[in-house]
mmCIF file with all atom_site columns, C-alpha atoms in Angstrom:
data_model
loop_
_atom_site.group_PDB
_atom_site.id
_atom_site.type_symbol
_atom_site.label_atom_id
_atom_site.label_alt_id
_atom_site.label_comp_id
_atom_site.label_asym_id
_atom_site.label_entity_id
_atom_site.label_seq_id
_atom_site.pdbx_PDB_ins_code
_atom_site.Cartn_x
_atom_site.Cartn_y
_atom_site.Cartn_z
_atom_site.occupancy
_atom_site.B_iso_or_equiv
_atom_site.pdbx_formal_charge
_atom_site.auth_seq_id
_atom_site.auth_comp_id
_atom_site.auth_asym_id
_atom_site.auth_atom_id
_atom_site.pdbx_PDB_model_num
ATOM 1   C CA . MET A 1 1   ? -19.689 0.849   144.815 1.00 0.00 ? 1   MET A CA 1
ATOM 2   C CA . THR A 1 2   ? -18.624 3.933   146.961 1.00 0.00 ? 2   THR A CA 1
ATOM 3   C CA . GLU A 1 3   ? -17.476 5.899   143.966 1.00 0.00 ? 3   GLU A CA 1
ATOM 4   C CA . ALA A 1 4   ? -20.985 5.228   142.339 1.00 0.00 ? 4   ALA A CA 1
ATOM 5   C CA . ILE A 1 5   ? -22.966 6.199   145.301 1.00 0.00 ? 5   ILE A CA 1
ATOM 6   C CA . ALA A 1 6   ? -20.678 9.262   145.844 1.00 0.00 ? 6   ALA A CA 1
ATOM 7   C CA . SER A 1 7   ? -21.266 10.284  142.215 1.00 0.00 ? 7   SER A CA 1
ATOM 8   C CA . THR A 1 8   ? -25.204 9.769   142.788 1.00 0.00 ? 8   THR A CA 1
ATOM 9   C CA . LEU A 1 9   ? -25.322 11.674  145.892 1.00 0.00 ? 9   LEU A CA 1
ATOM 10  C CA . ASP A 1 10  ? -23.083 14.693  144.300 1.00 0.00 ? 10  ASP A CA 1
ATOM 11  C CA . SER A 1 11  ? -25.671 14.986  141.761 1.00 0.00 ? 11  SER A CA 1
ATOM 12  C CA . LEU A 1 12  ? -28.361 15.499  144.417 1.00 0.00 ? 12  LEU A CA 1
ATOM 13  C CA . THR A 1 13  ? -26.390 18.245  145.969 1.00 0.00 ? 13  THR A CA 1
ATOM 14  C CA . ALA A 1 14  ? -28.760 20.772  144.289 1.00 0.00 ? 14  ALA A CA 1
ATOM 15  C CA . SER A 1 15  ? -31.799 19.256  145.949 1.00 0.00 ? 15  SER A CA 1
ATOM 16  C CA . ALA A 1 16  ? -30.206 19.344  149.550 1.00 0.00 ? 16  ALA A CA 1
ATOM 17  C CA . PRO A 1 17  ? -31.981 22.681  150.555 1.00 0.00 ? 17  PRO A CA 1
ATOM 18  C CA . LEU A 1 18  ? -35.389 20.992  150.015 1.00 0.00 ? 18  LEU A CA 1
ATOM 19  C CA . TRP A 1 19  ? -34.898 17.328  150.269 1.00 0.00 ? 19  TRP A CA 1
ATOM 20  C CA . GLY A 1 20  ? -31.598 17.142  152.539 1.00 0.00 ? 20  GLY A CA 1
ATOM 21  C CA . PHE A 1 21  ? -32.920 16.116  155.776 1.00 0.00 ? 21  PHE A CA 1
ATOM 22  C CA . ILE A 1 22  ? -35.330 13.490  154.280 1.00 0.00 ? 22  ILE A CA 1
ATOM 23  C CA . LEU A 1 23  ? -32.581 12.222  152.119 1.00 0.00 ? 23  LEU A CA 1
ATOM 24  C CA . ILE A 1 24  ? -30.356 11.708  155.221 1.00 0.00 ? 24  ILE A CA 1
ATOM 25  C CA . PHE A 1 25  ? -33.166 9.829   156.959 1.00 0.00 ? 25  PHE A CA 1
ATOM 26  C CA . VAL A 1 26  ? -33.934 7.477   154.115 1.00 0.00 ? 26  VAL A CA 1
ATOM 27  C CA . PHE A 1 27  ? -30.427 6.527   153.388 1.00 0.00 ? 27  PHE A CA 1
ATOM 28  C CA . MET A 1 28  ? -29.304 6.107   157.107 1.00 0.00 ? 28  MET A CA 1
ATOM 29  C CA . ALA A 1 29  ? -32.293 3.996   157.485 1.00 0.00 ? 29  ALA A CA 1
ATOM 30  C CA . VAL A 1 30  ? -31.111 1.847   154.510 1.00 0.00 ? 30  VAL A CA 1
ATOM 31  C CA . GLU A 1 31  ? -27.778 1.833   155.755 1.00 0.00 ? 31  GLU A CA 1
ATOM 32  C CA . SER A 1 32  ? -28.613 0.720   159.295 1.00 0.00 ? 32  SER A CA 1
ATOM 33  C CA . SER A 1 33  ? -30.895 -2.242  157.713 1.00 0.00 ? 33  SER A CA 1
ATOM 34  C CA . PHE A 1 34  ? -29.766 -5.433  156.286 1.00 0.00 ? 34  PHE A CA 1
ATOM 35  C CA . ILE A 1 35  ? -28.872 -3.546  152.854 1.00 0.00 ? 35  ILE A CA 1
ATOM 36  C CA . PRO A 1 36  ? -25.170 -3.096  152.473 1.00 0.00 ? 36  PRO A CA 1
ATOM 37  C CA . PHE A 1 37  ? -24.832 0.732   152.132 1.00 0.00 ? 37  PHE A CA 1
ATOM 38  C CA . PRO A 1 38  ? -21.917 2.740   153.595 1.00 0.00 ? 38  PRO A CA 1
ATOM 39  C CA . SER A 1 39  ? -22.943 5.538   156.343 1.00 0.00 ? 39  SER A CA 1
ATOM 40  C CA . GLU A 1 40  ? -19.708 7.578   155.350 1.00 0.00 ? 40  GLU A CA 1
ATOM 41  C CA . VAL A 1 41  ? -21.377 8.544   152.090 1.00 0.00 ? 41  VAL A CA 1
ATOM 42  C CA . VAL A 1 42  ? -24.211 10.088  153.838 1.00 0.00 ? 42  VAL A CA 1
ATOM 43  C CA . MET A 1 43  ? -23.210 11.634  157.017 1.00 0.00 ? 43  MET A CA 1
ATOM 44  C CA . ILE A 1 44  ? -19.728 13.105  156.017 1.00 0.00 ? 44  ILE A CA 1
ATOM 45  C CA . PRO A 1 45  ? -21.166 15.003  153.148 1.00 0.00 ? 45  PRO A CA 1
ATOM 46  C CA . ALA A 1 46  ? -24.255 15.954  155.362 1.00 0.00 ? 46  ALA A CA 1
ATOM 47  C CA . GLY A 1 47  ? -21.943 17.542  157.574 1.00 0.00 ? 47  GLY A CA 1
ATOM 48  C CA . PHE A 1 48  ? -19.991 19.379  154.814 1.00 0.00 ? 48  PHE A CA 1
ATOM 49  C CA . LEU A 1 49  ? -23.131 20.844  153.351 1.00 0.00 ? 49  LEU A CA 1
ATOM 50  C CA . ALA A 1 50  ? -24.311 22.043  156.785 1.00 0.00 ? 50  ALA A CA 1
ATOM 51  C CA . CYS A 1 51  ? -21.076 23.631  157.374 1.00 0.00 ? 51  CYS A CA 1
ATOM 52  C CA . GLN A 1 52  ? -21.387 25.339  154.034 1.00 0.00 ? 52  GLN A CA 1
ATOM 53  C CA . GLY A 1 53  ? -25.003 26.346  154.929 1.00 0.00 ? 53  GLY A CA 1
ATOM 54  C CA . LYS A 1 54  ? -26.345 24.485  152.099 1.00 0.00 ? 54  LYS A CA 1
ATOM 55  C CA . LEU A 1 55  ? -29.094 22.488  153.892 1.00 0.00 ? 55  LEU A CA 1
ATOM 56  C CA . SER A 1 56  ? -32.813 23.454  154.566 1.00 0.00 ? 56  SER A CA 1
ATOM 57  C CA . THR A 1 57  ? -32.193 26.200  157.251 1.00 0.00 ? 57  THR A CA 1
ATOM 58  C CA . GLY A 1 58  ? -29.158 27.947  155.866 1.00 0.00 ? 58  GLY A CA 1
ATOM 59  C CA . ILE A 1 59  ? -27.868 28.295  159.442 1.00 0.00 ? 59  ILE A CA 1
ATOM 60  C CA . PRO A 1 60  ? -24.741 26.027  159.796 1.00 0.00 ? 60  PRO A CA 1
ATOM 61  C CA . TRP A 1 61  ? -24.931 24.870  163.470 1.00 0.00 ? 61  TRP A CA 1
ATOM 62  C CA . LEU A 1 62  ? -28.729 24.434  163.204 1.00 0.00 ? 62  LEU A CA 1
ATOM 63  C CA . ASP A 1 63  ? -28.207 22.253  159.839 1.00 0.00 ? 63  ASP A CA 1
ATOM 64  C CA . LEU A 1 64  ? -25.517 20.212  161.520 1.00 0.00 ? 64  LEU A CA 1
ATOM 65  C CA . VAL A 1 65  ? -27.725 19.302  164.703 1.00 0.00 ? 65  VAL A CA 1
ATOM 66  C CA . LEU A 1 66  ? -30.704 18.578  162.436 1.00 0.00 ? 66  LEU A CA 1
ATOM 67  C CA . ALA A 1 67  ? -28.520 16.320  160.027 1.00 0.00 ? 67  ALA A CA 1
ATOM 68  C CA . ILE A 1 68  ? -27.417 14.546  163.153 1.00 0.00 ? 68  ILE A CA 1
ATOM 69  C CA . VAL A 1 69  ? -30.859 13.955  164.396 1.00 0.00 ? 69  VAL A CA 1
ATOM 70  C CA . CYS A 1 70  ? -32.319 12.884  160.982 1.00 0.00 ? 70  CYS A CA 1
ATOM 71  C CA . GLY A 1 71  ? -29.159 10.584  160.471 1.00 0.00 ? 71  GLY A CA 1
ATOM 72  C CA . LEU A 1 72  ? -29.793 8.844   163.971 1.00 0.00 ? 72  LEU A CA 1
ATOM 73  C CA . ALA A 1 73  ? -33.480 8.764   163.425 1.00 0.00 ? 73  ALA A CA 1
ATOM 74  C CA . GLY A 1 74  ? -32.789 6.901   160.194 1.00 0.00 ? 74  GLY A CA 1
ATOM 75  C CA . SER A 1 75  ? -30.250 4.581   161.792 1.00 0.00 ? 75  SER A CA 1
ATOM 76  C CA . MET A 1 76  ? -32.922 3.803   164.468 1.00 0.00 ? 76  MET A CA 1
ATOM 77  C CA . ALA A 1 77  ? -35.590 2.999   161.793 1.00 0.00 ? 77  ALA A CA 1
ATOM 78  C CA . GLY A 1 78  ? -33.056 0.571   160.339 1.00 0.00 ? 78  GLY A CA 1
ATOM 79  C CA . ALA A 1 79  ? -32.441 -1.164  163.299 1.00 0.00 ? 79  ALA A CA 1
ATOM 80  C CA . TYR A 1 80  ? -35.892 -1.457  164.291 1.00 0.00 ? 80  TYR A CA 1
ATOM 81  C CA . ILE A 1 81  ? -36.417 -3.033  160.522 1.00 0.00 ? 81  ILE A CA 1
ATOM 82  C CA . ASN A 1 82  ? -33.680 -5.831  161.220 1.00 0.00 ? 82  ASN A CA 1
ATOM 83  C CA . TYR A 1 83  ? -35.103 -6.263  165.004 1.00 0.00 ? 83  TYR A CA 1
ATOM 84  C CA . TYR A 1 84  ? -38.582 -6.886  163.929 1.00 0.00 ? 84  TYR A CA 1
ATOM 85  C CA . LEU A 1 85  ? -37.882 -8.985  160.869 1.00 0.00 ? 85  LEU A CA 1
ATOM 86  C CA . SER A 1 86  ? -35.575 -11.227 162.620 1.00 0.00 ? 86  SER A CA 1
ATOM 87  C CA . SER A 1 87  ? -37.945 -11.655 165.633 1.00 0.00 ? 87  SER A CA 1
ATOM 88  C CA . TRP A 1 88  ? -40.965 -12.248 163.144 1.00 0.00 ? 88  TRP A CA 1
ATOM 89  C CA . LEU A 1 89  ? -38.850 -14.678 160.621 1.00 0.00 ? 89  LEU A CA 1
ATOM 90  C CA . GLY A 1 90  ? -36.836 -16.560 163.087 1.00 0.00 ? 90  GLY A CA 1
ATOM 91  C CA . ARG A 1 91  ? -33.421 -17.934 162.880 1.00 0.00 ? 91  ARG A CA 1
ATOM 92  C CA . PRO A 1 92  ? -34.056 -20.914 160.423 1.00 0.00 ? 92  PRO A CA 1
ATOM 93  C CA . PHE A 1 93  ? -35.652 -18.805 157.782 1.00 0.00 ? 93  PHE A CA 1
ATOM 94  C CA . LEU A 1 94  ? -32.882 -16.163 157.895 1.00 0.00 ? 94  LEU A CA 1
ATOM 95  C CA . HIS A 1 95  ? -30.053 -18.772 157.738 1.00 0.00 ? 95  HIS A CA 1
ATOM 96  C CA . ARG A 1 96  ? -31.740 -20.517 154.971 1.00 0.00 ? 96  ARG A CA 1
ATOM 97  C CA . TYR A 1 97  ? -32.901 -17.443 152.772 1.00 0.00 ? 97  TYR A CA 1
ATOM 98  C CA . GLY A 1 98  ? -30.898 -14.473 154.106 1.00 0.00 ? 98  GLY A CA 1
ATOM 99  C CA . LYS A 1 99  ? -28.185 -14.887 151.202 1.00 0.00 ? 99  LYS A CA 1
ATOM 100 C CA . TYR A 1 100 ? -30.988 -13.712 148.970 1.00 0.00 ? 100 TYR A CA 1
ATOM 101 C CA . PHE A 1 101 ? -31.379 -10.553 150.822 1.00 0.00 ? 101 PHE A CA 1
ATOM 102 C CA . PHE A 1 102 ? -27.639 -9.563  151.430 1.00 0.00 ? 102 PHE A CA 1
ATOM 103 C CA . LEU A 1 103 ? -27.362 -11.523 154.621 1.00 0.00 ? 103 LEU A CA 1
ATOM 104 C CA . LYS A 1 104 ? -24.639 -14.118 154.341 1.00 0.00 ? 104 LYS A CA 1
ATOM 105 C CA . GLU A 1 105 ? -24.613 -17.050 156.709 1.00 0.00 ? 105 GLU A CA 1
ATOM 106 C CA . ALA A 1 106 ? -20.966 -16.493 158.029 1.00 0.00 ? 106 ALA A CA 1
ATOM 107 C CA . ALA A 1 107 ? -21.981 -12.643 158.781 1.00 0.00 ? 107 ALA A CA 1
ATOM 108 C CA . LEU A 1 108 ? -25.165 -14.033 160.712 1.00 0.00 ? 108 LEU A CA 1
ATOM 109 C CA . ASP A 1 109 ? -23.053 -16.502 162.582 1.00 0.00 ? 109 ASP A CA 1
ATOM 110 C CA . ARG A 1 110 ? -20.753 -13.937 163.685 1.00 0.00 ? 110 ARG A CA 1
ATOM 111 C CA . ALA A 1 111 ? -23.161 -11.593 164.754 1.00 0.00 ? 111 ALA A CA 1
ATOM 112 C CA . GLU A 1 112 ? -24.982 -14.213 167.026 1.00 0.00 ? 112 GLU A CA 1
ATOM 113 C CA . GLU A 1 113 ? -21.434 -14.995 168.187 1.00 0.00 ? 113 GLU A CA 1
ATOM 114 C CA . ILE A 1 114 ? -20.782 -11.632 169.445 1.00 0.00 ? 114 ILE A CA 1
ATOM 115 C CA . PHE A 1 115 ? -24.202 -11.116 170.780 1.00 0.00 ? 115 PHE A CA 1
ATOM 116 C CA . ARG A 1 116 ? -24.064 -14.360 172.934 1.00 0.00 ? 116 ARG A CA 1
ATOM 117 C CA . GLU A 1 117 ? -20.568 -13.528 174.273 1.00 0.00 ? 117 GLU A CA 1
ATOM 118 C CA . TYR A 1 118 ? -21.169 -9.626  174.956 1.00 0.00 ? 118 TYR A CA 1
ATOM 119 C CA . GLY A 1 119 ? -24.906 -9.675  175.475 1.00 0.00 ? 119 GLY A CA 1
ATOM 120 C CA . GLU A 1 120 ? -27.091 -6.387  175.194 1.00 0.00 ? 120 GLU A CA 1
ATOM 121 C CA . LEU A 1 121 ? -24.102 -4.299  175.280 1.00 0.00 ? 121 LEU A CA 1
ATOM 122 C CA . ALA A 1 122 ? -22.884 -5.649  171.818 1.00 0.00 ? 122 ALA A CA 1
ATOM 123 C CA . THR A 1 123 ? -25.634 -3.442  170.353 1.00 0.00 ? 123 THR A CA 1
ATOM 124 C CA . PHE A 1 124 ? -24.020 -0.524  171.742 1.00 0.00 ? 124 PHE A CA 1
ATOM 125 C CA . VAL A 1 125 ? -20.147 -1.588  171.150 1.00 0.00 ? 125 VAL A CA 1
ATOM 126 C CA . CYS A 1 126 ? -20.819 -2.759  167.469 1.00 0.00 ? 126 CYS A CA 1
ATOM 127 C CA . ARG A 1 127 ? -22.701 0.037   166.030 1.00 0.00 ? 127 ARG A CA 1
ATOM 128 C CA . LEU A 1 128 ? -19.070 1.736   166.051 1.00 0.00 ? 128 LEU A CA 1
ATOM 129 C CA . LEU A 1 129 ? -17.581 -1.377  163.973 1.00 0.00 ? 129 LEU A CA 1
ATOM 130 C CA . PRO A 1 130 ? -17.367 -1.811  160.325 1.00 0.00 ? 130 PRO A CA 1
ATOM 131 C CA . GLY A 1 131 ? -19.162 -4.876  158.867 1.00 0.00 ? 131 GLY A CA 1
ATOM 132 C CA . ILE A 1 132 ? -21.074 -5.723  161.856 1.00 0.00 ? 132 ILE A CA 1
ATOM 133 C CA . ARG A 1 133 ? -22.616 -2.552  162.602 1.00 0.00 ? 133 ARG A CA 1
ATOM 134 C CA . GLN A 1 134 ? -25.979 -3.137  160.792 1.00 0.00 ? 134 GLN A CA 1
ATOM 135 C CA . LEU A 1 135 ? -26.229 -6.765  161.603 1.00 0.00 ? 135 LEU A CA 1
ATOM 136 C CA . ILE A 1 136 ? -26.000 -6.895  165.332 1.00 0.00 ? 136 ILE A CA 1
ATOM 137 C CA . SER A 1 137 ? -29.620 -5.905  165.577 1.00 0.00 ? 137 SER A CA 1
ATOM 138 C CA . ILE A 1 138 ? -30.674 -9.338  163.964 1.00 0.00 ? 138 ILE A CA 1
ATOM 139 C CA . PRO A 1 139 ? -29.361 -11.433 166.849 1.00 0.00 ? 139 PRO A CA 1
ATOM 140 C CA . ALA A 1 140 ? -31.208 -8.917  169.470 1.00 0.00 ? 140 ALA A CA 1
ATOM 141 C CA . GLY A 1 141 ? -34.294 -9.377  167.689 1.00 0.00 ? 141 GLY A CA 1
ATOM 142 C CA . LEU A 1 142 ? -33.808 -13.102 167.579 1.00 0.00 ? 142 LEU A CA 1
ATOM 143 C CA . SER A 1 143 ? -33.178 -13.403 171.297 1.00 0.00 ? 143 SER A CA 1
ATOM 144 C CA . ARG A 1 144 ? -36.216 -10.751 171.805 1.00 0.00 ? 144 ARG A CA 1
ATOM 145 C CA . MET A 1 145 ? -33.837 -8.411  173.789 1.00 0.00 ? 145 MET A CA 1
ATOM 146 C CA . ASN A 1 146 ? -35.999 -6.070  175.669 1.00 0.00 ? 146 ASN A CA 1
ATOM 147 C CA . PHE A 1 147 ? -37.182 -3.433  173.477 1.00 0.00 ? 147 PHE A CA 1
ATOM 148 C CA . TYR A 1 148 ? -36.501 -0.412  175.365 1.00 0.00 ? 148 TYR A CA 1
ATOM 149 C CA . ARG A 1 149 ? -32.896 -1.440  176.284 1.00 0.00 ? 149 ARG A CA 1
ATOM 150 C CA . PHE A 1 150 ? -32.411 -2.477  172.549 1.00 0.00 ? 150 PHE A CA 1
ATOM 151 C CA . SER A 1 151 ? -33.468 1.176   171.858 1.00 0.00 ? 151 SER A CA 1
ATOM 152 C CA . LEU A 1 152 ? -31.091 2.894   174.401 1.00 0.00 ? 152 LEU A CA 1
ATOM 153 C CA . PHE A 1 153 ? -27.952 1.081   173.589 1.00 0.00 ? 153 PHE A CA 1
ATOM 154 C CA . THR A 1 154 ? -28.578 1.280   169.881 1.00 0.00 ? 154 THR A CA 1
ATOM 155 C CA . ALA A 1 155 ? -29.071 4.981   170.045 1.00 0.00 ? 155 ALA A CA 1
ATOM 156 C CA . LEU A 1 156 ? -26.049 5.472   172.276 1.00 0.00 ? 156 LEU A CA 1
ATOM 157 C CA . GLY A 1 157 ? -24.060 3.587   169.555 1.00 0.00 ? 157 GLY A CA 1
ATOM 158 C CA . ALA A 1 158 ? -25.522 5.050   166.368 1.00 0.00 ? 158 ALA A CA 1
ATOM 159 C CA . GLY A 1 159 ? -25.589 8.570   168.020 1.00 0.00 ? 159 GLY A CA 1
ATOM 160 C CA . ILE A 1 160 ? -21.831 8.424   168.509 1.00 0.00 ? 160 ILE A CA 1
ATOM 161 C CA . TRP A 1 161 ? -21.080 7.201   165.060 1.00 0.00 ? 161 TRP A CA 1
ATOM 162 C CA . THR A 1 162 ? -23.379 9.658   163.351 1.00 0.00 ? 162 THR A CA 1
ATOM 163 C CA . ILE A 1 163 ? -21.762 12.549  165.356 1.00 0.00 ? 163 ILE A CA 1
ATOM 164 C CA . ILE A 1 164 ? -18.251 11.422  164.257 1.00 0.00 ? 164 ILE A CA 1
ATOM 165 C CA . LEU A 1 165 ? -18.864 11.212  160.603 1.00 0.00 ? 165 LEU A CA 1
ATOM 166 C CA . ALA A 1 166 ? -20.918 14.319  160.521 1.00 0.00 ? 166 ALA A CA 1
ATOM 167 C CA . ALA A 1 167 ? -18.120 16.108  162.386 1.00 0.00 ? 167 ALA A CA 1
ATOM 168 C CA . LEU A 1 168 ? -15.694 15.015  160.012 1.00 0.00 ? 168 LEU A CA 1
ATOM 169 C CA . GLY A 1 169 ? -17.883 16.564  157.221 1.00 0.00 ? 169 GLY A CA 1
ATOM 170 C CA . TRP A 1 170 ? -17.923 19.760  159.292 1.00 0.00 ? 170 TRP A CA 1
ATOM 171 C CA . TYR A 1 171 ? -14.220 19.842  159.560 1.00 0.00 ? 171 TYR A CA 1
ATOM 172 C CA . PHE A 1 172 ? -13.715 19.225  155.763 1.00 0.00 ? 172 PHE A CA 1
ATOM 173 C CA . GLY A 1 173 ? -16.271 22.208  155.223 1.00 0.00 ? 173 GLY A CA 1
ATOM 174 C CA . LYS A 1 174 ? -14.116 24.332  157.384 1.00 0.00 ? 174 LYS A CA 1
ATOM 175 C CA . ILE A 1 175 ? -10.683 23.594  155.505 1.00 0.00 ? 175 ILE A CA 1
ATOM 176 C CA . SER A 1 176 ? -11.904 23.330  152.152 1.00 0.00 ? 176 SER A CA 1
ATOM 177 C CA . SER A 1 177 ? -15.075 24.427  150.165 1.00 0.00 ? 177 SER A CA 1
ATOM 178 C CA . GLY A 1 178 ? -13.897 22.819  146.813 1.00 0.00 ? 178 GLY A CA 1
ATOM 179 C CA . MET A 1 179 ? -13.551 19.254  147.904 1.00 0.00 ? 179 MET A CA 1
ATOM 180 C CA . SER A 1 180 ? -15.355 16.519  145.540 1.00 0.00 ? 180 SER A CA 1
ATOM 181 C CA . TYR A 1 181 ? -17.672 14.134  147.408 1.00 0.00 ? 181 TYR A CA 1
ATOM 182 C CA . LEU A 1 182 ? -15.477 11.255  146.769 1.00 0.00 ? 182 LEU A CA 1
ATOM 183 C CA . GLU A 1 183 ? -12.240 12.958  148.029 1.00 0.00 ? 183 GLU A CA 1
ATOM 184 C CA . MET A 1 184 ? -14.217 13.804  151.015 1.00 0.00 ? 184 MET A CA 1
ATOM 185 C CA . ILE A 1 185 ? -15.430 10.411  151.654 1.00 0.00 ? 185 ILE A CA 1
ATOM 186 C CA . ASN A 1 186 ? -11.930 8.960   151.147 1.00 0.00 ? 186 ASN A CA 1
ATOM 187 C CA . LYS A 1 187 ? -10.472 11.196  153.343 1.00 0.00 ? 187 LYS A CA 1
ATOM 188 C CA . GLY A 1 188 ? -13.183 10.610  156.032 1.00 0.00 ? 188 GLY A CA 1
ATOM 189 C CA . LYS A 1 189 ? -12.247 6.673   155.881 1.00 0.00 ? 189 LYS A CA 1
ATOM 190 C CA . ALA A 1 190 ? -8.517  7.340   155.968 1.00 0.00 ? 190 ALA A CA 1
ATOM 191 C CA . LEU A 1 191 ? -8.888  9.783   159.215 1.00 0.00 ? 191 LEU A CA 1
ATOM 192 C CA . ILE A 1 192 ? -11.402 7.262   160.992 1.00 0.00 ? 192 ILE A CA 1
ATOM 193 C CA . HIS A 1 193 ? -9.041  4.371   160.209 1.00 0.00 ? 193 HIS A CA 1
ATOM 194 C CA . GLU A 1 194 ? -6.185  6.364   161.736 1.00 0.00 ? 194 GLU A CA 1
ATOM 195 C CA . TYR A 1 195 ? -7.754  7.170   164.662 1.00 0.00 ? 195 TYR A CA 1
ATOM 196 C CA . HIS A 1 196 ? -10.143 4.294   165.460 1.00 0.00 ? 196 HIS A CA 1
ATOM 197 C CA . ILE A 1 197 ? -7.824  3.207   168.256 1.00 0.00 ? 197 ILE A CA 1
ATOM 198 C CA . TYR A 1 198 ? -8.841  6.434   170.348 1.00 0.00 ? 198 TYR A CA 1
ATOM 199 C CA . ILE A 1 199 ? -12.603 5.546   169.414 1.00 0.00 ? 199 ILE A CA 1
ATOM 200 C CA . PHE A 1 200 ? -11.983 1.921   170.953 1.00 0.00 ? 200 PHE A CA 1
ATOM 201 C CA . ILE A 1 201 ? -10.238 3.405   173.988 1.00 0.00 ? 201 ILE A CA 1
ATOM 202 C CA . ALA A 1 202 ? -13.105 5.932   174.621 1.00 0.00 ? 202 ALA A CA 1
ATOM 203 C CA . LEU A 1 203 ? -15.718 3.010   173.999 1.00 0.00 ? 203 LEU A CA 1
ATOM 204 C CA . GLY A 1 204 ? -13.761 0.792   176.260 1.00 0.00 ? 204 GLY A CA 1
ATOM 205 C CA . ALA A 1 205 ? -13.883 3.541   178.843 1.00 0.00 ? 205 ALA A CA 1
ATOM 206 C CA . LEU A 1 206 ? -17.754 3.988   178.372 1.00 0.00 ? 206 LEU A CA 1
ATOM 207 C CA . THR A 1 207 ? -18.197 0.422   178.644 1.00 0.00 ? 207 THR A CA 1
ATOM 208 C CA . ALA A 1 208 ? -16.231 -0.146  181.852 1.00 0.00 ? 208 ALA A CA 1
ATOM 209 C CA . GLY A 1 209 ? -18.000 2.718   183.370 1.00 0.00 ? 209 GLY A CA 1
ATOM 210 C CA . TYR A 1 210 ? -21.349 1.252   182.653 1.00 0.00 ? 210 TYR A CA 1
ATOM 211 C CA . LEU A 1 211 ? -20.475 -2.134  183.818 1.00 0.00 ? 211 LEU A CA 1
ATOM 212 C CA . PHE A 1 212 ? -18.935 -0.542  187.156 1.00 0.00 ? 212 PHE A CA 1
ATOM 213 C CA . ILE A 1 213 ? -22.016 1.379   187.793 1.00 0.00 ? 213 ILE A CA 1
ATOM 214 C CA . HIS A 1 214 ? -24.420 -1.508  186.841 1.00 0.00 ? 214 HIS A CA 1
ATOM 215 C CA . HIS A 1 215 ? -22.464 -3.754  189.394 1.00 0.00 ? 215 HIS A CA 1
ATOM 216 C CA . LYS A 1 216 ? -22.937 -1.445  191.884 1.00 0.00 ? 216 LYS A CA 1
ATOM 217 C CA . ILE A 1 217 ? -26.630 -0.737  191.509 1.00 0.00 ? 217 ILE A CA 1
ATOM 218 C CA . MET A 1 218 ? -27.254 -4.737  191.274 1.00 0.00 ? 218 MET A CA 1
ATOM 219 C CA . LYS A 1 219 ? -24.963 -5.300  194.310 1.00 0.00 ? 219 LYS A CA 1
ATOM 220 C CA . ARG A 1 220 ? -26.938 -2.579  196.315 1.00 0.00 ? 220 ARG A CA 1
ATOM 221 C CA . THR A 1 221 ? -30.331 -3.934  195.223 1.00 0.00 ? 221 THR A CA 1
ATOM 222 C CA . SER A 1 222 ? -29.402 -7.506  196.235 1.00 0.00 ? 222 SER A CA 1
ATOM 223 C CA . ALA A 1 223 ? -28.254 -6.107  199.682 1.00 0.00 ? 223 ALA A CA 1
ATOM 224 C CA . GLU A 1 224 ? -31.555 -4.740  200.428 1.00 0.00 ? 224 GLU A CA 1
#
């Protein structure tokens, strides 16, 4: 699947200056919804093209910033689709008919289990975890999580993930201008796998910091 998508995106490179940012938004919205689509094949090449000055503005740093913004906006759009659809359709419908829309019952059960255990923080943490990244917004919608808090935690997680992928693409653009899409994506996945432990450590530190500050604020509020 990755090879086919990479080949298709490679053929769209010629249109990148005109349609690049729109394509980034659309593909990241698809990736963040219930349709299985790897974000690596979108944001890593986006960072690579930005570094080469082959997106709309031709200014590398500006193209990178705009690519990240469009990628984040697309991720939020896809997450909102999951959130509102799950809130509207309800749990029985999703578990009965979800398999016809790429939503396996086991995956839905796992997403709900994680959400019940970790609460709203799961919408942040799980945006950085493969396999559950797209689905965690479904239990958030089913539980009717506060929309603004859902947006905040989703944007934080999706933003970090988008920046990591775009930065990898930028790095590849710096070290090689002749790298193929497939080679770039495979190398990017390998690097993410190799350094995932450091992402988890940073993620743990951020989560612990949030919990500490939240506890202090709630404790102070209760004392007043």
